[in-house]
Coordinates of C-alpha atoms and ligand atoms in Angstrom, one line a residue:
M1 CA 57.6 -48.8 7.0
T2 CA 53.9 -48.7 7.5
W3 CA 51.3 -51.4 7.4
L4 CA 47.8 -50.9 5.9
R5 CA 45.6 -53.5 7.6
S6 CA 42.7 -55.5 6.5
A7 CA 42.2 -53.7 3.2
T8 CA 39.7 -55.2 0.6
T9 CA 41.3 -55.5 -2.9
S10 CA 39.3 -55.0 -6.1
G11 CA 39.2 -58.8 -6.4
G12 CA 37.6 -59.1 -2.9
D13 CA 40.6 -60.4 -1.0
V14 CA 41.4 -59.0 2.4
V15 CA 45.1 -58.1 2.7
D16 CA 47.7 -56.4 4.8
V17 CA 49.9 -54.1 2.6
E18 CA 53.3 -52.9 3.7
L19 CA 54.5 -49.5 2.5
S20 CA 58.2 -49.4 2.3
G21 CA 59.5 -46.0 1.3
D22 CA 57.8 -44.9 -1.9
V23 CA 56.9 -48.5 -3.0
I24 CA 54.8 -51.4 -1.8
G25 CA 56.8 -54.0 0.2
R26 CA 54.9 -57.1 1.1
V27 CA 51.2 -57.9 0.4
L28 CA 50.0 -60.7 2.6
P29 CA 46.6 -62.1 3.6
A30 CA 45.2 -60.0 6.5
V31 CA 46.2 -61.2 10.0
G32 CA 43.2 -59.3 11.6
T33 CA 45.1 -57.3 14.1
V34 CA 46.1 -53.7 14.2
E35 CA 49.3 -52.6 15.9
P36 CA 50.1 -49.0 17.0
G37 CA 51.3 -47.1 14.0
D38 CA 49.3 -49.3 11.6
V39 CA 46.5 -47.9 9.3
D40 CA 43.2 -49.8 9.8
L41 CA 41.4 -50.2 6.5
T42 CA 38.7 -52.5 7.7
G43 CA 35.7 -51.6 5.6
S44 CA 37.7 -49.9 2.9
V45 CA 38.6 -50.9 -0.6
L46 CA 42.2 -50.2 -1.5
L47 CA 43.0 -49.4 -5.2
P48 CA 45.8 -47.8 -7.3
S49 CA 45.3 -44.1 -7.2
F50 CA 43.3 -42.6 -10.1
V51 CA 44.7 -41.0 -13.2
E52 CA 42.9 -38.2 -15.1
P53 CA 44.0 -38.6 -18.7
H54 CA 42.2 -35.6 -20.2
A55 CA 41.6 -32.4 -18.3
H56 CA 41.4 -28.7 -19.3
L57 CA 42.9 -27.0 -16.1
D58 CA 43.2 -23.6 -17.8
K59 CA 39.4 -23.6 -18.4
A60 CA 38.3 -25.2 -15.1
L61 CA 35.8 -23.6 -12.7
T62 CA 34.7 -20.9 -15.2
A63 CA 31.0 -22.1 -15.9
S64 CA 29.5 -19.1 -14.1
R65 CA 31.7 -16.7 -15.9
A66 CA 30.9 -17.7 -19.5
E67 CA 27.5 -19.1 -20.7
N68 CA 27.6 -21.6 -23.5
V69 CA 24.5 -20.2 -25.4
T70 CA 24.0 -23.0 -27.9
G71 CA 25.1 -25.8 -25.5
D72 CA 27.2 -27.5 -28.2
L73 CA 30.9 -27.7 -28.9
L74 CA 31.1 -24.5 -31.0
G75 CA 29.1 -22.6 -28.4
A76 CA 31.5 -23.7 -25.8
I77 CA 34.5 -22.6 -27.9
D78 CA 32.8 -19.2 -28.5
A79 CA 32.2 -18.7 -24.9
M80 CA 35.9 -19.4 -24.0
A81 CA 37.1 -17.0 -26.7
A82 CA 34.9 -14.2 -25.3
M83 CA 36.3 -14.9 -21.8
A84 CA 40.0 -15.3 -22.9
P85 CA 41.0 -11.6 -22.3
T86 CA 40.0 -11.9 -18.7
M87 CA 42.0 -15.1 -18.2
T88 CA 45.2 -13.7 -16.7
G89 CA 48.2 -15.9 -15.5
P90 CA 47.3 -15.6 -11.8
D91 CA 43.6 -16.4 -12.6
I92 CA 44.7 -19.5 -14.5
V93 CA 47.1 -20.6 -11.8
A94 CA 44.4 -20.1 -9.0
R95 CA 41.7 -22.1 -10.9
A96 CA 44.1 -24.9 -12.0
E97 CA 45.3 -25.4 -8.4
A98 CA 41.7 -25.3 -7.1
A99 CA 40.9 -28.1 -9.6
L100 CA 44.0 -30.0 -8.6
R101 CA 43.1 -29.9 -4.9
I102 CA 39.6 -31.4 -5.9
H103 CA 41.2 -34.1 -8.0
L104 CA 43.8 -35.0 -5.3
A105 CA 41.2 -35.2 -2.5
Y106 CA 39.2 -37.7 -4.6
G107 CA 42.3 -39.8 -5.2
T108 CA 43.8 -38.7 -8.5
T109 CA 47.6 -38.4 -8.5
A110 CA 48.3 -37.8 -12.1
V111 CA 46.7 -35.5 -14.6
R112 CA 47.2 -34.9 -18.2
T113 CA 45.8 -31.5 -19.1
H114 CA 45.3 -29.8 -22.5
V115 CA 46.3 -26.1 -22.5
N116 CA 45.1 -23.5 -25.0
V117 CA 48.1 -22.2 -27.0
G118 CA 48.2 -19.5 -29.6
A119 CA 45.4 -17.2 -30.8
E120 CA 44.0 -14.9 -28.1
S121 CA 45.9 -16.6 -25.2
G122 CA 49.3 -16.9 -26.8
M123 CA 51.6 -18.8 -24.4
R124 CA 50.0 -17.3 -21.2
A125 CA 48.2 -20.4 -20.2
L126 CA 51.1 -22.6 -21.0
E127 CA 53.5 -20.5 -18.8
A128 CA 51.0 -20.5 -16.0
L129 CA 50.5 -24.3 -16.1
I130 CA 54.3 -24.9 -16.3
D131 CA 54.5 -23.0 -13.1
V132 CA 51.8 -25.2 -11.5
R133 CA 53.3 -28.5 -12.9
E134 CA 56.6 -27.6 -11.2
R135 CA 55.0 -26.6 -7.9
W136 CA 52.8 -29.9 -7.8
R137 CA 55.6 -32.3 -8.7
G138 CA 55.7 -35.1 -6.3
L139 CA 52.0 -34.6 -5.4
V140 CA 50.1 -34.8 -8.6
E141 CA 52.1 -35.6 -11.8
L142 CA 51.0 -33.1 -14.4
Q143 CA 51.5 -33.5 -18.2
L144 CA 50.7 -30.5 -20.4
V145 CA 49.3 -31.0 -23.9
A146 CA 49.7 -27.9 -26.2
L147 CA 46.2 -27.5 -27.7
V148 CA 46.3 -25.3 -30.8
R149 CA 43.5 -23.8 -32.9
N150 CA 43.0 -24.1 -36.6
P151 CA 44.1 -24.1 -39.4
L152 CA 47.0 -26.2 -38.5
A153 CA 48.5 -25.4 -41.8
G154 CA 48.7 -21.7 -40.7
P155 CA 50.2 -20.1 -37.6
A156 CA 48.7 -22.8 -35.3
G157 CA 51.1 -25.4 -36.6
R158 CA 54.0 -22.9 -35.8
D159 CA 52.5 -22.3 -32.3
L160 CA 52.5 -26.0 -31.7
R161 CA 56.1 -26.4 -32.4
Q162 CA 56.9 -23.4 -30.3
A163 CA 54.9 -24.6 -27.3
L164 CA 56.7 -28.0 -27.5
L165 CA 60.0 -26.0 -27.4
E166 CA 58.8 -23.9 -24.4
G167 CA 57.9 -26.8 -22.1
A168 CA 54.7 -28.5 -23.3
D169 CA 55.1 -32.3 -22.7
V170 CA 52.7 -33.5 -25.4
A171 CA 51.5 -32.2 -28.8
G172 CA 47.8 -31.6 -29.2
G173 CA 45.3 -30.2 -31.6
C174 CA 41.7 -30.6 -33.1
P175 CA 42.1 -31.8 -36.6
H176 CA 38.4 -32.6 -37.0
L177 CA 37.7 -28.9 -36.7
D178 CA 40.2 -28.0 -39.5
D179 CA 39.3 -27.4 -43.1
E180 CA 41.9 -30.0 -44.0
P181 CA 41.4 -32.6 -41.3
D182 CA 43.7 -35.3 -42.7
R183 CA 46.4 -32.8 -43.4
A184 CA 46.0 -31.4 -39.8
V185 CA 46.6 -34.8 -38.3
S186 CA 49.8 -35.1 -40.2
I187 CA 51.0 -31.7 -39.2
C188 CA 50.4 -32.6 -35.5
L189 CA 52.2 -35.9 -35.9
D190 CA 55.2 -34.2 -37.6
A191 CA 55.4 -31.6 -34.9
A192 CA 55.5 -34.3 -32.2
A193 CA 58.1 -36.4 -34.1
A194 CA 60.3 -33.3 -34.5
A195 CA 60.1 -32.7 -30.7
D196 CA 60.3 -36.4 -29.9
K197 CA 57.3 -36.0 -27.7
P198 CA 53.9 -37.9 -27.5
L199 CA 50.8 -36.8 -29.3
D200 CA 47.3 -36.5 -27.9
L201 CA 44.6 -35.3 -30.3
H202 CA 41.0 -34.2 -29.8
T203 CA 39.8 -36.7 -32.4
D204 CA 36.5 -36.7 -34.3
E205 CA 34.6 -34.9 -31.5
T206 CA 31.5 -34.9 -33.8
L207 CA 28.5 -37.2 -34.6
D208 CA 29.2 -36.6 -38.3
P209 CA 30.2 -40.0 -39.7
R210 CA 32.0 -38.4 -42.6
L211 CA 34.8 -37.3 -40.4
L212 CA 37.0 -40.3 -39.3
T213 CA 40.4 -38.9 -38.8
L214 CA 41.1 -41.7 -36.3
A215 CA 41.6 -44.0 -39.2
T216 CA 44.1 -41.6 -40.8
L217 CA 45.9 -41.2 -37.4
A218 CA 46.2 -45.0 -37.1
D219 CA 47.4 -45.3 -40.6
L220 CA 50.1 -42.6 -40.2
V221 CA 51.3 -44.0 -36.9
E222 CA 51.7 -47.4 -38.4
R223 CA 53.4 -46.2 -41.5
T224 CA 55.9 -43.9 -39.7
G225 CA 56.5 -46.1 -36.7
F226 CA 56.0 -43.0 -34.5
A227 CA 57.4 -44.2 -31.1
P228 CA 56.7 -41.6 -28.3
G229 CA 53.1 -42.6 -27.8
V230 CA 49.8 -41.6 -29.3
T231 CA 46.4 -40.9 -27.6
A232 CA 43.1 -40.2 -29.5
S233 CA 40.6 -38.4 -27.2
H234 CA 36.9 -38.4 -27.8
C235 CA 36.6 -40.5 -31.0
V236 CA 32.9 -39.7 -31.1
S237 CA 32.2 -40.4 -34.7
L238 CA 33.6 -44.0 -34.4
G239 CA 30.6 -44.7 -32.3
V240 CA 28.2 -43.9 -35.2
Q241 CA 29.9 -45.9 -37.9
P242 CA 28.5 -49.2 -39.2
I243 CA 29.7 -52.1 -37.0
D244 CA 32.1 -53.4 -39.6
V245 CA 33.8 -50.0 -39.8
Q246 CA 34.0 -49.8 -36.0
Q247 CA 35.7 -53.1 -35.9
R248 CA 38.1 -52.4 -38.7
V249 CA 39.1 -49.1 -37.4
S250 CA 39.4 -50.5 -33.8
E251 CA 41.8 -53.2 -35.0
Q252 CA 43.9 -50.6 -36.8
V253 CA 44.0 -48.4 -33.6
A254 CA 45.0 -51.4 -31.5
A255 CA 47.7 -52.5 -34.0
A256 CA 49.1 -48.9 -34.0
G257 CA 49.3 -48.9 -30.1
I258 CA 47.0 -45.8 -30.0
S259 CA 45.2 -45.3 -26.6
V260 CA 41.6 -44.0 -26.8
V261 CA 40.3 -41.7 -24.1
A262 CA 36.5 -41.8 -23.7
L263 CA 35.0 -38.6 -22.2
P264 CA 31.5 -39.4 -21.3
Q265 CA 30.5 -36.2 -19.3
T266 CA 31.4 -33.7 -22.0
N267 CA 30.2 -35.9 -24.8
L268 CA 26.8 -36.5 -23.2
F269 CA 26.5 -32.7 -22.5
L270 CA 27.7 -31.3 -25.9
Q271 CA 26.7 -34.0 -28.5
G272 CA 23.4 -34.9 -29.8
R273 CA 21.7 -31.4 -29.5
A274 CA 20.6 -31.6 -33.2
H275 CA 18.7 -34.8 -32.5
P276 CA 15.5 -33.8 -30.6
V277 CA 14.3 -37.4 -30.9
G278 CA 16.4 -40.3 -29.5
P279 CA 19.6 -38.2 -29.1
P280 CA 22.8 -40.3 -29.4
R281 CA 25.1 -40.4 -26.4
G282 CA 28.2 -39.3 -28.3
L283 CA 30.4 -41.9 -26.6
T284 CA 33.1 -43.6 -28.7
A285 CA 32.8 -47.3 -29.7
V286 CA 34.0 -48.6 -26.3
G287 CA 33.0 -52.2 -27.0
P288 CA 34.6 -52.8 -30.3
L289 CA 37.8 -50.9 -29.3
R290 CA 38.1 -53.1 -26.1
T291 CA 37.4 -56.2 -28.1
A292 CA 40.1 -55.3 -30.6
G293 CA 42.5 -55.0 -27.7
A294 CA 42.9 -51.2 -27.7
T295 CA 43.7 -49.4 -24.5
V296 CA 40.4 -47.5 -23.5
A297 CA 40.9 -45.0 -20.7
A298 CA 38.2 -42.6 -19.4
G299 CA 38.5 -39.0 -18.3
G300 CA 36.5 -36.1 -16.9
D301 CA 37.5 -33.6 -19.6
N302 CA 35.8 -30.4 -18.4
L303 CA 35.3 -29.4 -14.8
R304 CA 32.5 -26.8 -14.5
D305 CA 33.3 -24.8 -17.6
P306 CA 31.2 -23.9 -20.8
F307 CA 32.0 -27.4 -22.2
H308 CA 30.5 -29.1 -19.2
P309 CA 29.0 -26.9 -16.5
V310 CA 28.6 -29.4 -13.7
G311 CA 30.7 -32.3 -12.4
R312 CA 32.7 -33.3 -9.2
G313 CA 36.2 -33.7 -10.5
D314 CA 35.9 -37.3 -9.2
A315 CA 37.3 -40.1 -11.3
L316 CA 34.6 -42.4 -9.8
E317 CA 32.0 -40.2 -11.4
V318 CA 33.7 -40.9 -14.7
A319 CA 33.9 -44.6 -14.0
A320 CA 30.2 -44.8 -13.0
L321 CA 29.3 -43.2 -16.3
M322 CA 31.4 -45.8 -18.1
V323 CA 29.1 -48.3 -16.4
T324 CA 25.9 -46.3 -17.1
S325 CA 26.6 -44.9 -20.6
G326 CA 29.5 -47.1 -21.8
H327 CA 28.0 -50.4 -20.5
L328 CA 31.3 -51.5 -18.9
G329 CA 31.3 -53.9 -15.9
P330 CA 32.6 -52.4 -12.7
T331 CA 36.1 -54.0 -13.0
A332 CA 36.6 -52.6 -16.5
A333 CA 35.2 -49.2 -15.4
L334 CA 37.7 -49.0 -12.6
D335 CA 40.4 -50.1 -15.0
S336 CA 39.5 -47.2 -17.2
I337 CA 40.5 -44.7 -14.5
T338 CA 43.5 -46.6 -13.1
A339 CA 45.5 -49.0 -15.3
A340 CA 44.4 -47.8 -18.7
P341 CA 45.2 -44.1 -18.3
R342 CA 48.5 -45.1 -16.9
V343 CA 49.3 -46.8 -20.2
A344 CA 48.0 -43.8 -22.2
L345 CA 50.2 -41.5 -20.3
G346 CA 53.2 -43.6 -20.3
L347 CA 53.3 -43.9 -16.5
S348 CA 54.6 -46.9 -14.6
P349 CA 51.9 -49.4 -13.7
V350 CA 50.6 -49.4 -10.1
E351 CA 49.1 -52.6 -8.6
L352 CA 48.9 -54.1 -5.1
A353 CA 52.1 -56.0 -5.5
S354 CA 55.6 -56.0 -4.1
G355 CA 57.8 -53.2 -5.7
S356 CA 54.9 -51.3 -7.2
P357 CA 54.8 -47.5 -6.7
A358 CA 52.8 -46.8 -3.5
D359 CA 50.3 -44.5 -5.1
L360 CA 47.0 -45.6 -3.6
V361 CA 43.5 -44.6 -2.7
A362 CA 41.4 -46.2 0.1
L363 CA 37.7 -45.9 -0.4
A364 CA 34.8 -46.5 2.0
G365 CA 32.9 -49.7 0.7
R366 CA 32.4 -53.4 1.3
D367 CA 33.8 -54.2 -2.1
A368 CA 34.8 -52.5 -5.3
L369 CA 31.3 -52.3 -6.7
D370 CA 29.9 -50.8 -3.5
A371 CA 32.8 -48.3 -3.4
L372 CA 32.2 -47.3 -7.1
G373 CA 28.4 -47.1 -6.6
A374 CA 28.5 -45.1 -3.4
A375 CA 31.5 -42.9 -4.4
S376 CA 31.7 -41.6 -0.8
A377 CA 34.0 -38.7 -0.4
Q378 CA 35.6 -40.6 2.5
R379 CA 39.1 -41.4 1.1
T380 CA 42.7 -41.5 2.0
V381 CA 45.3 -41.0 -0.7
W382 CA 48.9 -42.0 -0.7
R383 CA 51.6 -40.7 -3.1
A384 CA 55.0 -42.4 -3.1
G385 CA 54.1 -44.0 0.2
R386 CA 52.9 -41.0 2.1
V387 CA 49.4 -39.7 2.9
V388 CA 48.7 -36.7 0.7
A389 CA 45.0 -36.3 1.3
R390 CA 42.5 -37.5 3.8
T391 CA 38.7 -36.8 3.8
T392 CA 36.4 -37.9 6.5
V393 CA 32.6 -37.8 6.1
T394 CA 30.2 -37.6 9.1
T395 CA 26.4 -38.0 8.7
E396 CA 23.9 -37.5 11.5
L397 CA 20.4 -38.8 11.2
T398 CA 18.4 -36.9 13.8
R399 CA 15.5 -39.4 14.2
P400 CA 16.7 -42.4 16.2
A401 CA 14.3 -44.7 14.2
L402 CA 16.3 -44.1 11.1
Q403 CA 19.7 -44.8 12.6
G404 CA 21.6 -47.7 11.0
V405 CA 19.9 -47.2 7.7
A406 CA 22.3 -45.0 6.0
S407 CA 25.5 -46.2 4.4
Ligands
ZN1 ZN1 39.2 -31.9 -24.2

């Protein structure tokens, strides 16, 4: 049993939190004293640990190996295809684990990653990441989505079913890139249903308003009663529909129980390059989706690869972009990297309450907005009640007159 003392909650209360085994015991108003063996969290904000709902660990940390010449989605796909022969199993494992260490140090304890399957890479990346998933179990919970190429009606559809048999946790795909987008959605849903596994599709990652497979997906999920869970990632084209279409489709998505994952970094980088004047942001219709009651999570997507060559791998970077480009308030932005992705991934909820899993992150900050805004690397991360990462930051200002200014 360990006490975390004088932690500030997202709501601004100052509390003592008892860790009892792998769960939270009592949560009480802070008594203001620290006993030997306690953890003093004065000046820290304590939150549920972060969840990354959409990563590409097999591609991570390759930006300097493969240039995206055009800077758009197809340029990134071409760059990856050119690099694929050099991506051996050990190379994929090494980069995926380097990315996981970055995520964990920043406070992320669950990651859903898409994995390229079929075409040039065969099952190589899936096998490598199954290895990583098993090695990291208990530290970072990893879910693997089989991401197949197109056309889904060809060998890619068979690759998807095979990957689900071989250990992928979730069915994936990119129907909007298919010659028959609506049929592709249906093939992916059928493969997921046959395997009794969830579905997570790259959905409408385009500013072309004529592509709206999200509506097809919602319709199919409602009609079939598909139960294992459905996530639609990106949903860029929803953001450029007339407002009445946004509202209607958002209501369909909410009614079908589909979670949407917004991916601001990659969308801001890849989308809008054909618009030299007033380029659109490429973000999904965050407001209408939330108003309709749909779950809207946010993820980092690509970590320094041809789809997004920069980024820290920090969920707070994503949350800050949901404030800046998605116009969420700080509470909703933090929800998009904590509670919402737990819903999308089918994980148990985590909150500062008795009996909740003790998966937590303590951040330097006076309150939640301060912690989100500063995004200091100074963090402590608990998984199942034990510390799994701790980062301390030391700053020295060398001119005495400036001391006391930094925060
Ligand atoms: Zn993606």
